[in-house]
mmCIF file of C-alpha atoms in Angstrom:
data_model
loop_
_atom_site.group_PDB
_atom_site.id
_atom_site.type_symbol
_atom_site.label_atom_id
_atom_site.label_comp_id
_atom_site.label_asym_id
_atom_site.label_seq_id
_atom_site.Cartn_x
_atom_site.Cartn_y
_atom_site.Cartn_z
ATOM 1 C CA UNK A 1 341.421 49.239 -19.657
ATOM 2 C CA UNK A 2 341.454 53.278 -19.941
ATOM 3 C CA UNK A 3 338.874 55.791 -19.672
ATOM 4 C CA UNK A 4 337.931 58.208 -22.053
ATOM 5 C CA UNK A 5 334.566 61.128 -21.798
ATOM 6 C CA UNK A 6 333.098 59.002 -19.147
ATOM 7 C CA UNK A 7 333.657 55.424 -21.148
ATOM 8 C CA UNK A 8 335.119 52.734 -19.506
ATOM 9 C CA UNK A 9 337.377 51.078 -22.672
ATOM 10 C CA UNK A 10 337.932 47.297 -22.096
ATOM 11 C CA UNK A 11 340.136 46.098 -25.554
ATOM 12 C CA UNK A 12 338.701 42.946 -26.604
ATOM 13 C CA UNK A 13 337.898 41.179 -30.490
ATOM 14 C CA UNK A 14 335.810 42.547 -33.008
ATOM 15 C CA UNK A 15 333.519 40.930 -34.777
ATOM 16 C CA UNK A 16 335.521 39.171 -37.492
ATOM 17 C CA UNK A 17 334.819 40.612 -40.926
ATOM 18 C CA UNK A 18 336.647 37.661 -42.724
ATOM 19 C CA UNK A 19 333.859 36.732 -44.946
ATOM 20 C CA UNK A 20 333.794 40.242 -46.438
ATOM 21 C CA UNK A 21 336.990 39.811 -47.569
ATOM 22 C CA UNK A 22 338.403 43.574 -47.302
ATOM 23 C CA UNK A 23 341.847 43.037 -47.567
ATOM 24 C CA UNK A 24 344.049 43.864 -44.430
ATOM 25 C CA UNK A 25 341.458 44.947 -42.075
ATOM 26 C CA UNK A 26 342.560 46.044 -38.650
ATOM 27 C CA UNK A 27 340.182 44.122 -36.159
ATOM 28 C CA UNK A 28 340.025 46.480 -33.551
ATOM 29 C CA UNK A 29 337.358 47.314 -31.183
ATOM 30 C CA UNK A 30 336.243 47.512 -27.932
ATOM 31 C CA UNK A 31 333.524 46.536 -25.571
ATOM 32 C CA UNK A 32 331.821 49.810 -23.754
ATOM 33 C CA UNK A 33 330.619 49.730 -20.041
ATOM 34 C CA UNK A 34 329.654 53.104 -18.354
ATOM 35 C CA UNK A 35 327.127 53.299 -15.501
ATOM 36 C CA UNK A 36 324.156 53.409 -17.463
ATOM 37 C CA UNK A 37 325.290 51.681 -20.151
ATOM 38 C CA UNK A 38 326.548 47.826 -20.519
ATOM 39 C CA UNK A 39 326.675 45.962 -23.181
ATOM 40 C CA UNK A 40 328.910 43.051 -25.061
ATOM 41 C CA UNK A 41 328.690 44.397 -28.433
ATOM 42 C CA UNK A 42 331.906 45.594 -29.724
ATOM 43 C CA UNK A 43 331.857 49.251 -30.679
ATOM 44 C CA UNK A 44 334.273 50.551 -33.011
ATOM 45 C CA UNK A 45 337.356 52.417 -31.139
ATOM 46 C CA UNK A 46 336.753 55.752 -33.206
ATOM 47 C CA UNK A 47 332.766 55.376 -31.816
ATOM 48 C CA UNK A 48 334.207 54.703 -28.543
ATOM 49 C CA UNK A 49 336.905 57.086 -28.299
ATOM 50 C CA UNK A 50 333.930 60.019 -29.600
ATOM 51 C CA UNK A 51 332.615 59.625 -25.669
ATOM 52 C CA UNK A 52 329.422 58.263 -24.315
ATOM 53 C CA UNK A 53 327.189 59.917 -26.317
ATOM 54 C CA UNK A 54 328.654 58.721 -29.571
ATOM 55 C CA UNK A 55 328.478 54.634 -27.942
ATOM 56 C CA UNK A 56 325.179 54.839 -27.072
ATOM 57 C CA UNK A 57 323.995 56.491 -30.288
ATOM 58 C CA UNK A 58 325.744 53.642 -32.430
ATOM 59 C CA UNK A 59 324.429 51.256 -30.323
ATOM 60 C CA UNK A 60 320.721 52.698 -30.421
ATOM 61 C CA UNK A 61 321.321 52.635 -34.245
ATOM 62 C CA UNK A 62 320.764 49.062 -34.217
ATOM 63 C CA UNK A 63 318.816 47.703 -31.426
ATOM 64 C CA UNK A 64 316.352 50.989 -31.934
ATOM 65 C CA UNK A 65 316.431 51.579 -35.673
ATOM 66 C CA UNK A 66 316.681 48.151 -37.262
ATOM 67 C CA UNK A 67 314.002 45.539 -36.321
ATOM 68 C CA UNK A 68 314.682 42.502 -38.873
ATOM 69 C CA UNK A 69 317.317 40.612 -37.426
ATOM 70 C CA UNK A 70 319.227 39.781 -40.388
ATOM 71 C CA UNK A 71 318.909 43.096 -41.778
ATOM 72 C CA UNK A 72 320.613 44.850 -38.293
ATOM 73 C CA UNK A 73 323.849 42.006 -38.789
ATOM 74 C CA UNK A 74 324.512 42.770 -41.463
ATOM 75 C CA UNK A 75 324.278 46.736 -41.447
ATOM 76 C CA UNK A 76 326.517 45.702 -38.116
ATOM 77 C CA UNK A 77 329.534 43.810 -40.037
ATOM 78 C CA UNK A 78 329.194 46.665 -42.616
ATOM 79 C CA UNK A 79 329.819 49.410 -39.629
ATOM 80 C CA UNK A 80 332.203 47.760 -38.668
ATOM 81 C CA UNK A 81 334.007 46.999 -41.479
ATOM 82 C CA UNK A 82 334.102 50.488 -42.565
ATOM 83 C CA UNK A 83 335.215 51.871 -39.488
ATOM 84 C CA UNK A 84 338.138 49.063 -39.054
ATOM 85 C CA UNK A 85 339.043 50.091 -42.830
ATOM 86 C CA UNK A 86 339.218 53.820 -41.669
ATOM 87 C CA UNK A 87 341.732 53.299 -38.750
ATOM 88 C CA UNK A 88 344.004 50.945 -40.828
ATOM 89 C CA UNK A 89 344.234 54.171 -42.890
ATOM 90 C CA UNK A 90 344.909 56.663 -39.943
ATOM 91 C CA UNK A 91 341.534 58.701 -39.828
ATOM 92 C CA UNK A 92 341.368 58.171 -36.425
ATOM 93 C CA UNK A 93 338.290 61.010 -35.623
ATOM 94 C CA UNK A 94 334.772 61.097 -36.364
ATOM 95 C CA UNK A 95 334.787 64.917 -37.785
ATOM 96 C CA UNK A 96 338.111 63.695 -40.045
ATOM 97 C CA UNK A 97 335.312 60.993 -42.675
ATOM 98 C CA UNK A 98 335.135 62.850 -45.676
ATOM 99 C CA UNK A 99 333.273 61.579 -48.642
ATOM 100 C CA UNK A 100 335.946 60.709 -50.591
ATOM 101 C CA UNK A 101 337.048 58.249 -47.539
ATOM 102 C CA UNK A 102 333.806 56.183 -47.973
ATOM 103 C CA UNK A 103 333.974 56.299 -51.870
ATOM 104 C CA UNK A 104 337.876 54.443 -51.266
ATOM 105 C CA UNK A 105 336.132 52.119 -48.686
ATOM 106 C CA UNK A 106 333.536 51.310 -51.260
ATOM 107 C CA UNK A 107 336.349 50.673 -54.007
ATOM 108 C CA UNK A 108 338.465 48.583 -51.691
ATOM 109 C CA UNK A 109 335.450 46.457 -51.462
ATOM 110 C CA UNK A 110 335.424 45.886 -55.284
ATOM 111 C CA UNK A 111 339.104 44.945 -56.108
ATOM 112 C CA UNK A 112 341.383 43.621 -53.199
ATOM 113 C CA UNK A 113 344.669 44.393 -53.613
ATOM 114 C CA UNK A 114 346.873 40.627 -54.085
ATOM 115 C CA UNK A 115 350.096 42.520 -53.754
ATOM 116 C CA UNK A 116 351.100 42.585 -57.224
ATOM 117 C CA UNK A 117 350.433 45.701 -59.246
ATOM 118 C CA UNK A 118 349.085 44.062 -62.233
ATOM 119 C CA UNK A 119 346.799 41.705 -60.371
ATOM 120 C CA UNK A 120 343.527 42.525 -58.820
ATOM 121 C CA UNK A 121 341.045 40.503 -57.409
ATOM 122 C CA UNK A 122 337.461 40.778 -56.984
ATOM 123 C CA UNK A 123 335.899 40.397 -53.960
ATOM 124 C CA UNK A 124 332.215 41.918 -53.007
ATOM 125 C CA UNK A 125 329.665 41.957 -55.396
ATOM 126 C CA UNK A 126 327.357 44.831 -55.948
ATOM 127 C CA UNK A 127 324.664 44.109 -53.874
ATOM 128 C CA UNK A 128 326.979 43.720 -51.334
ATOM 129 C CA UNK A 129 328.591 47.257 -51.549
ATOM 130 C CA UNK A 130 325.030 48.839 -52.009
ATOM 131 C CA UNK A 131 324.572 47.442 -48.741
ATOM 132 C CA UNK A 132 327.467 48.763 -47.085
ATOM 133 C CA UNK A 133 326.572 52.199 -48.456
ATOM 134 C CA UNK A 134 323.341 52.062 -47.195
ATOM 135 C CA UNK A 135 324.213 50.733 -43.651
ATOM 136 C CA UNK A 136 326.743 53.689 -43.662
ATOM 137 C CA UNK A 137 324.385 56.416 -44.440
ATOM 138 C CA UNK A 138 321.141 55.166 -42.156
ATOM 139 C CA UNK A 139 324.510 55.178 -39.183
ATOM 140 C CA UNK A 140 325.765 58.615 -40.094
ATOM 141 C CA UNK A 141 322.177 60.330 -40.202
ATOM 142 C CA UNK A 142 321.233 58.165 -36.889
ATOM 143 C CA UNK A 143 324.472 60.219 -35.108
ATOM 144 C CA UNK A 144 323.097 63.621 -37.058
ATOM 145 C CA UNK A 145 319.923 63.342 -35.419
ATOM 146 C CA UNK A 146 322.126 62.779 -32.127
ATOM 147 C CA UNK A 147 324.008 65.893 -32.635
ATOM 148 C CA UNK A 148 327.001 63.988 -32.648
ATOM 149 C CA UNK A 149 327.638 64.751 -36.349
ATOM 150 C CA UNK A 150 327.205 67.643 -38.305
ATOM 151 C CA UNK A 151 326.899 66.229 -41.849
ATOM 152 C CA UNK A 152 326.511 62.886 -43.442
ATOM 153 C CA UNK A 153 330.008 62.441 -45.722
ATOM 154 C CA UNK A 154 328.218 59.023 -47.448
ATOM 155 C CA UNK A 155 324.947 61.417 -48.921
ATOM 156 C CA UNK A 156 327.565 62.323 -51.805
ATOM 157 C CA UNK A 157 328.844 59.260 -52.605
ATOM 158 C CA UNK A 158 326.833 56.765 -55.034
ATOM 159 C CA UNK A 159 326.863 53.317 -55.252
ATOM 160 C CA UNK A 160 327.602 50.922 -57.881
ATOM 161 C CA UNK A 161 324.530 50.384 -60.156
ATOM 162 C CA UNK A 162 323.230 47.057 -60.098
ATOM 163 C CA UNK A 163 320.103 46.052 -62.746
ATOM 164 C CA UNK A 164 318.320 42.579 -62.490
ATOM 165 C CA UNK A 165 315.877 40.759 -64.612
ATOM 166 C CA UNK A 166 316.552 37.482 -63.602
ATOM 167 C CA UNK A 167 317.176 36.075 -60.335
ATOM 168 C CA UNK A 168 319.605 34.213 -59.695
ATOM 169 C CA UNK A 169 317.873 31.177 -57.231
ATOM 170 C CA UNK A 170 317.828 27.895 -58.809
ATOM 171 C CA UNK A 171 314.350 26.268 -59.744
ATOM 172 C CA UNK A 172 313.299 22.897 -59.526
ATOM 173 C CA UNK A 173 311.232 21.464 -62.688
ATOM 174 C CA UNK A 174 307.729 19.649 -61.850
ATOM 175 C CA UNK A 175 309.790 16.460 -62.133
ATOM 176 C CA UNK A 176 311.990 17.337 -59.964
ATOM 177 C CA UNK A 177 310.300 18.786 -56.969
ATOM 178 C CA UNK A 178 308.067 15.564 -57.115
ATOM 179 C CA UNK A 179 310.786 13.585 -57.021
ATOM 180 C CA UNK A 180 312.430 15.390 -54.083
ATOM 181 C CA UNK A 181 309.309 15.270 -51.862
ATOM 182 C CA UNK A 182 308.717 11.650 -52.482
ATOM 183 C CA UNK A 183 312.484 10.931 -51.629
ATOM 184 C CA UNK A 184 311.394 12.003 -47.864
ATOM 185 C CA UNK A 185 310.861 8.748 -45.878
ATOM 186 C CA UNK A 186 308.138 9.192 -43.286
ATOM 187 C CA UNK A 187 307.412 5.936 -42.183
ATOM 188 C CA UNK A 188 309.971 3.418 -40.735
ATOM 189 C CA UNK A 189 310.206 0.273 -38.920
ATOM 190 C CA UNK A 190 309.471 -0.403 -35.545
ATOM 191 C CA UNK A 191 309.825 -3.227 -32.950
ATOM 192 C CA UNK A 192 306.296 -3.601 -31.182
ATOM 193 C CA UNK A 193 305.992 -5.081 -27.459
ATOM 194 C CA UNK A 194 304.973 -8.721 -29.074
ATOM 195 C CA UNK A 195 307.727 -8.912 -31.051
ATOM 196 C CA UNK A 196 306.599 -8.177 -34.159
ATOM 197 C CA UNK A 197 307.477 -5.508 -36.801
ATOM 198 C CA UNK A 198 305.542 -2.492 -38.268
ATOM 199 C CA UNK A 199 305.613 0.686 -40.001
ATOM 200 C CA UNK A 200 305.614 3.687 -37.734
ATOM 201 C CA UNK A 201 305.051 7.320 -38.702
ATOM 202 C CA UNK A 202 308.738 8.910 -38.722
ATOM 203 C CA UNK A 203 308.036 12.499 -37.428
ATOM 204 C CA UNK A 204 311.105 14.257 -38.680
ATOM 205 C CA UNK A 205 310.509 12.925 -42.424
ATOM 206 C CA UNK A 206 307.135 14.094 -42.009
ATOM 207 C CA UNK A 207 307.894 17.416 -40.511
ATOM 208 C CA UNK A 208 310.588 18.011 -43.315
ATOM 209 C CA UNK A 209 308.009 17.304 -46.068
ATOM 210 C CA UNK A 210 305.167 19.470 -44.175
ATOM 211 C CA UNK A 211 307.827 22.518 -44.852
ATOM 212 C CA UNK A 212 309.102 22.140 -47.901
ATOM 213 C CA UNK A 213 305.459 21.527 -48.841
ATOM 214 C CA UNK A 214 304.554 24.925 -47.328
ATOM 215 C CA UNK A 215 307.663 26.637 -49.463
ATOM 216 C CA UNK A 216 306.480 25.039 -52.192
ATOM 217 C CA UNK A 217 302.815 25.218 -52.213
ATOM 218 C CA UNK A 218 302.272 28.868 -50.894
ATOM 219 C CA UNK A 219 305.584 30.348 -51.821
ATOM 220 C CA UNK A 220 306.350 31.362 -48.397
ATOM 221 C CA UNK A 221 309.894 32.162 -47.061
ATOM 222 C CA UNK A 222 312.115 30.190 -44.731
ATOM 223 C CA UNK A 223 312.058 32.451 -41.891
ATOM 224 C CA UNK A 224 307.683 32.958 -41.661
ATOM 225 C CA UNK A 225 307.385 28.754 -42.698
ATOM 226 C CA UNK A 226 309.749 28.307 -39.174
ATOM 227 C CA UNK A 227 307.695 30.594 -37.578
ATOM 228 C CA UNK A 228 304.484 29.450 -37.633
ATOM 229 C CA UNK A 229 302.490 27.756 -34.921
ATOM 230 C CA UNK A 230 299.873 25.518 -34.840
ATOM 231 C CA UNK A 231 297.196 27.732 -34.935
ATOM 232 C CA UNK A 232 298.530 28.646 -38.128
ATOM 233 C CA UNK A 233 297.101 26.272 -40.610
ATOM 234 C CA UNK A 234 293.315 26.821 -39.647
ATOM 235 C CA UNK A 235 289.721 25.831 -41.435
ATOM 236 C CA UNK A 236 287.935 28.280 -43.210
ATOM 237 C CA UNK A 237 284.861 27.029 -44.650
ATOM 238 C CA UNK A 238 285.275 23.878 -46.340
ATOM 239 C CA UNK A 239 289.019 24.616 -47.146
ATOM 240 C CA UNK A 240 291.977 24.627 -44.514
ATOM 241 C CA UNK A 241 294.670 27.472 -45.162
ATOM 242 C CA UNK A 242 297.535 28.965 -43.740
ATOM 243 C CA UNK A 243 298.940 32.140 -42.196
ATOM 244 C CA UNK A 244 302.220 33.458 -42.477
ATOM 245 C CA UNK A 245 304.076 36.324 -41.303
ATOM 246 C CA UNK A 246 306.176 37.538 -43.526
ATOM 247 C CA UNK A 247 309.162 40.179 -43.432
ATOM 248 C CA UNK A 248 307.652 43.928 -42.821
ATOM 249 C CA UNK A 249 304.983 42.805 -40.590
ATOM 250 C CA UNK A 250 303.144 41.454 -42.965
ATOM 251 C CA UNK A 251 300.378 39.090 -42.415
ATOM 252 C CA UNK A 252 299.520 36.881 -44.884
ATOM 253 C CA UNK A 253 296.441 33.489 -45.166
ATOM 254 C CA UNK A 254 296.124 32.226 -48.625
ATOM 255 C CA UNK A 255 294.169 28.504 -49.082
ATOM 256 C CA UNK A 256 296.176 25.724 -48.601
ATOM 257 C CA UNK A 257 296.848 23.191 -51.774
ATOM 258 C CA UNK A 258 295.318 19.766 -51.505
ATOM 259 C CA UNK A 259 298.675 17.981 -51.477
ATOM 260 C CA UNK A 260 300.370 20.600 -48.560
ATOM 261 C CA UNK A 261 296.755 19.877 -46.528
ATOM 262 C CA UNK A 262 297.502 16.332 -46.875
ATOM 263 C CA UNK A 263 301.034 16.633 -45.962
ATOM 264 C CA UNK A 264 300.304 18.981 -42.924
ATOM 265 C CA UNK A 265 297.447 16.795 -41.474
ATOM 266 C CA UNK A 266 299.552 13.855 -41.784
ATOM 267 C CA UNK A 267 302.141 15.295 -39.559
ATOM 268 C CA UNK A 268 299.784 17.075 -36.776
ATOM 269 C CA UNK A 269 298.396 13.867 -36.735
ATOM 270 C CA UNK A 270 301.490 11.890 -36.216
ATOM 271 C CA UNK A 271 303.209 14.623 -34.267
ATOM 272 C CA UNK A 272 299.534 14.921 -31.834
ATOM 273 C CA UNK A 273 300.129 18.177 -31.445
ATOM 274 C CA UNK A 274 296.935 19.976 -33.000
ATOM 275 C CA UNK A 275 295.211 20.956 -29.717
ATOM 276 C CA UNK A 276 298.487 23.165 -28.936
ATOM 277 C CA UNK A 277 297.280 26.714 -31.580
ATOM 278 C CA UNK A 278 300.275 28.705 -29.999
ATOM 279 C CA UNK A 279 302.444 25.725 -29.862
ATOM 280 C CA UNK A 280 305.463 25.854 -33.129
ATOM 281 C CA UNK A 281 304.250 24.315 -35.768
ATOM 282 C CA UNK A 282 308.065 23.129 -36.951
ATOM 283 C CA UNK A 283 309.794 22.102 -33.943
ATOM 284 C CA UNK A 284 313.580 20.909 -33.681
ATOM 285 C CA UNK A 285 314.529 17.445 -33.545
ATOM 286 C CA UNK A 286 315.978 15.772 -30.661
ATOM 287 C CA UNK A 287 319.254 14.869 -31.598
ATOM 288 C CA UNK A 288 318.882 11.489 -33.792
ATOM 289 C CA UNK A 289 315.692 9.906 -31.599
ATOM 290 C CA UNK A 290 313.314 10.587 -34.328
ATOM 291 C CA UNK A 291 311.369 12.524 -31.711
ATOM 292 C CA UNK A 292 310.304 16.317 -31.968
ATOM 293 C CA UNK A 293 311.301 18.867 -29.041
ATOM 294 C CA UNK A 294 308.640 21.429 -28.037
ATOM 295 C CA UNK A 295 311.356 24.443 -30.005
ATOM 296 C CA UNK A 296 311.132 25.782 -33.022
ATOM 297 C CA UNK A 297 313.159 24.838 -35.799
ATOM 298 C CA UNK A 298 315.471 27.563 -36.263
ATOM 299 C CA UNK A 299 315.886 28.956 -40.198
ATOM 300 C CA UNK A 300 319.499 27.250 -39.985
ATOM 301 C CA UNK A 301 318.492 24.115 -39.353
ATOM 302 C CA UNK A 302 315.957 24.432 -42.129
ATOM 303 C CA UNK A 303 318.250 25.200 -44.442
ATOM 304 C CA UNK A 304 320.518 22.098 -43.142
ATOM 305 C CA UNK A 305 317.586 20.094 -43.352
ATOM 306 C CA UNK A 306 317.169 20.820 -47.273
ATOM 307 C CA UNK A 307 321.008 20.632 -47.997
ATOM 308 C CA UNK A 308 320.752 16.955 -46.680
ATOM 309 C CA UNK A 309 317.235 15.949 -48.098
ATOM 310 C CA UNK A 310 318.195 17.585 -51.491
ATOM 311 C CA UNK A 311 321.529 15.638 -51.474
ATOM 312 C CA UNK A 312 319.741 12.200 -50.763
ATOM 313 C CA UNK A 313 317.272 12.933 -53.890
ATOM 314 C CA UNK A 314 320.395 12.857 -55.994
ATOM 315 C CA UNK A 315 320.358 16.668 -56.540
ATOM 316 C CA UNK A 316 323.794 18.370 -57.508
ATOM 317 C CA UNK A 317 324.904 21.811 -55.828
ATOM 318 C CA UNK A 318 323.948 23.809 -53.121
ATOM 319 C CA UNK A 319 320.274 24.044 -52.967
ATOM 320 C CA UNK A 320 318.691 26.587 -50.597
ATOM 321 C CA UNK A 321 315.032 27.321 -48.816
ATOM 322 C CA UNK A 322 314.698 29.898 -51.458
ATOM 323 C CA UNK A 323 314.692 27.239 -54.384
ATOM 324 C CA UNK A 324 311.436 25.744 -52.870
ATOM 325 C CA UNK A 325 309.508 29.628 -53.166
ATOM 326 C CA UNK A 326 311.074 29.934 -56.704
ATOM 327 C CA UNK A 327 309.951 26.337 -57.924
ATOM 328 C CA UNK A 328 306.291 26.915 -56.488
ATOM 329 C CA UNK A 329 305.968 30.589 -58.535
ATOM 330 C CA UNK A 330 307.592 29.253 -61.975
ATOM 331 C CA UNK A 331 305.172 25.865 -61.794
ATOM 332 C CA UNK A 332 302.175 28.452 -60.612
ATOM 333 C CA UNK A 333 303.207 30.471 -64.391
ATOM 334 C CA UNK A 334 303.732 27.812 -66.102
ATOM 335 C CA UNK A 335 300.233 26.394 -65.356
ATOM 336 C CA UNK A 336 298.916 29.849 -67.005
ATOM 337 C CA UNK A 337 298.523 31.485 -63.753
ATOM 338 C CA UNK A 338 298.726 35.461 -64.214
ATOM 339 C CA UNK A 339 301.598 37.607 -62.463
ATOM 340 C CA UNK A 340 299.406 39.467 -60.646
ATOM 341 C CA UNK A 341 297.667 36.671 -58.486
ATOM 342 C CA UNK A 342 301.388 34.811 -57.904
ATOM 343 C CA UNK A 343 302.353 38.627 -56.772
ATOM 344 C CA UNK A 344 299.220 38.716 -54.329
ATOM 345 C CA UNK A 345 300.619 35.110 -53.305
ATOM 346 C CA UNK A 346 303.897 35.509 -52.878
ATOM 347 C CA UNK A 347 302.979 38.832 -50.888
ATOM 348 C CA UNK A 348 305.203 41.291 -52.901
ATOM 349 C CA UNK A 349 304.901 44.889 -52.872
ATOM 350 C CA UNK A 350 305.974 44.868 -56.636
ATOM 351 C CA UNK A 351 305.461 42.696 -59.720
ATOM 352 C CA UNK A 352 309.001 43.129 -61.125
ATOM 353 C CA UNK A 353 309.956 41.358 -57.622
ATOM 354 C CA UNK A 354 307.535 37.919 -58.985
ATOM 355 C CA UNK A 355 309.584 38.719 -62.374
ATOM 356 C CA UNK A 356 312.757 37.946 -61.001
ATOM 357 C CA UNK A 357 311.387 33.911 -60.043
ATOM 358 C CA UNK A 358 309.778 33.594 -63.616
ATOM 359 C CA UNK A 359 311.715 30.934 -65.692
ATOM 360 C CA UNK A 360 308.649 30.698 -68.134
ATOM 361 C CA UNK A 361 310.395 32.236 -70.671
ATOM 362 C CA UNK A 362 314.262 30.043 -70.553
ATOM 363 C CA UNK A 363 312.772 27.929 -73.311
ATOM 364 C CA UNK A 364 311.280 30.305 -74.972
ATOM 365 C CA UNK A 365 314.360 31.843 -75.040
ATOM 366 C CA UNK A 366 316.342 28.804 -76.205
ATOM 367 C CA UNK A 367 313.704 28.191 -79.316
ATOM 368 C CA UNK A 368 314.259 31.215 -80.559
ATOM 369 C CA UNK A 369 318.243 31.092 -80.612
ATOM 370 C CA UNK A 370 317.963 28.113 -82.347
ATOM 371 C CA UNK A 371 316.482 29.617 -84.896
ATOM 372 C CA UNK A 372 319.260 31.213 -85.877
ATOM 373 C CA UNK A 373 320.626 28.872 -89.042
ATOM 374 C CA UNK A 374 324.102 29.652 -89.238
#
């Protein structure tokens, strides 16, 4: 332990930056403590040895700046990264980042070095190191505003430019997601106290088809579906719909389909939790008891959950919660719904967004290659 401008420096272990594959990354850091400021996070050692001010700036950046979760971990492995890249090549001061230092940083991302001259290897992917960039210039204003900068050296530097008209998420065929969501047992067998046998409800198969049903039939995404409570799926007039809040504070109700009312009411019913409106509507299982806790699921275990129900449907490769919003918008287009109601639906700010789930035209596509008579 040392101190340095009023920072108490206790050496510990960085968050590992493994997955982002940057070749030989020094995984240095340290955990800050001064006497108004505590906290576990591990801070950079060129943030840390720039003095208090600098720490508690960088760690403002995030907890202040950022308020989607995912969005401030990964801006955090990207800070980190970066700054772990600079000391492995000796800039060792704030003041010494030029722009040409992040533009290298950015181009180690693309090719990793294997160690032979005539062999490079690609690691990130665009989006990835558009990320980084953009995690590295939101941090550098954050300390300009702080006056612990005096320019930005990432404001000159441009990314990589990345185009897409077609997403990449898998989609599910009619067929298909049918076939999945009557693959979901939600009824099993169960000793009663004469003796005899009968078919129970089975809450977890009937939770797990309630959400997929609610990615499916509203095009919602993983983390508002685990989110919801009970008061969530609510009458309004003669129809029952939902409410979701999705990323960007936005709220959302759309009407519930007939088939996700029927799959939701069968669970509340089973589950006898509809009194409960602030209770979570998709609560975590109990180990393997078949019974319901009173958390929510967490968008992990959702994603679990549809790697294993996917798998038991007979589906190959590595389906995700995104599939199920994907499926529901290309079966909405195929049906002859327009792209400006599935925007409204799937609560996009932009059409070209919907676009990117649209497999309407793969076929259309195909026919006309075919017609090619060579």
């Amino acid at each position: 332990m040392r101190s340095d401008a009023g920072v108490r420096i206790r050496y510990g272990v960085a968050v590992s930056v493994d997955r982002l594959r940057v070749p030989a990354v020094v995984e240095t850091a340290v955990l800050v403590e001064t006497s108004t400021l505590q906290s576990s996070l591990a801070v950079p050692m060129m943030i840390a040895n720039a003095g208090d001010r600098a720490a508690r700036r960088f760690l403002d950046f995030f907890a202040a700046s950022i308020e989607n979760d995912n969005t401030r971990m990964a801006y955090y492995r990207a800070a980190c990264s970066f700054f772990a890249w600079l000391e492995q090549h000796g800039i060792g001061e704030l003041p010494d980042i030029e722009p040409f230092h992040v533009a290298a940083y950015l181009k180690a991302l693309k090719v990793s070095d294997t160690g032979s001259p005539a062999v490079k290897q690609r690691t990130a992917a665009k989006p990835t190191i558009k990320q980084h960039l953009a995690a590295i210039r939101m941090l550098f204003d954050w300390l300009i505003v702080g006056q612990v900068l005096a320019i930005n050296p990432a404001h000159a530097v441009r990314g990589p430019k990345h185009v897409v008209k077609r997403g990449k998420t898998p989609v599910l065929n009619e067929e298909q997601a049918r076939q999945l969501l009557a693959s979901i047992k939600v009824v099993r067998k169960a000793t009663l106290s004469n003796g005899s046998e009968a078919e129970v409800p089975w809450l977890v198969g009937l939770r797990d088809r309630a959400l997929i049903g609610v990615m499916v039939y509203s095009f919602a995404r993983i983390s508002a579906v685990v989110a919801m409570e009970v008061g969530d799926y609510f009458s309004n007039g003669k129809r029952w719909w939902v409410r979701l809040h999705e990323k960007g504070g936005k709220r959302h109700e759309m009407p519930a389909h007939h088939k996700l009312e029927q799959f939701l009411d069968e669970y509340l019913d089973a589950a006898g939790i509809r009194d409960g409106s602030k209770a979570p509507l998709f609560r975590s299982a109990a180990g393997r008891t078949g019974m319901l806790t009173d958390r929510p699921m967490h968008r992990v275990d959702a994603y679990q959950m549809v790697r294993r129900r996917t798998a038991e449907a007979g589906f190959n490769g590595k389906l995700g919660c995104h599939v199920f919003r994907a499926t529901g918008i290309t079966a909405y287009l195929e049906a002859g719904g327009t792209l400006e109601n599935a925007q409204a639906m799937a609560a996009h700010e932009s059409p070209r967004t919907t676009k990117l789930y649209d497999r309407t035209r793969d076929e259309i596509t195909l026919d006309e290659v075919e017609r090619i008579n060579i």
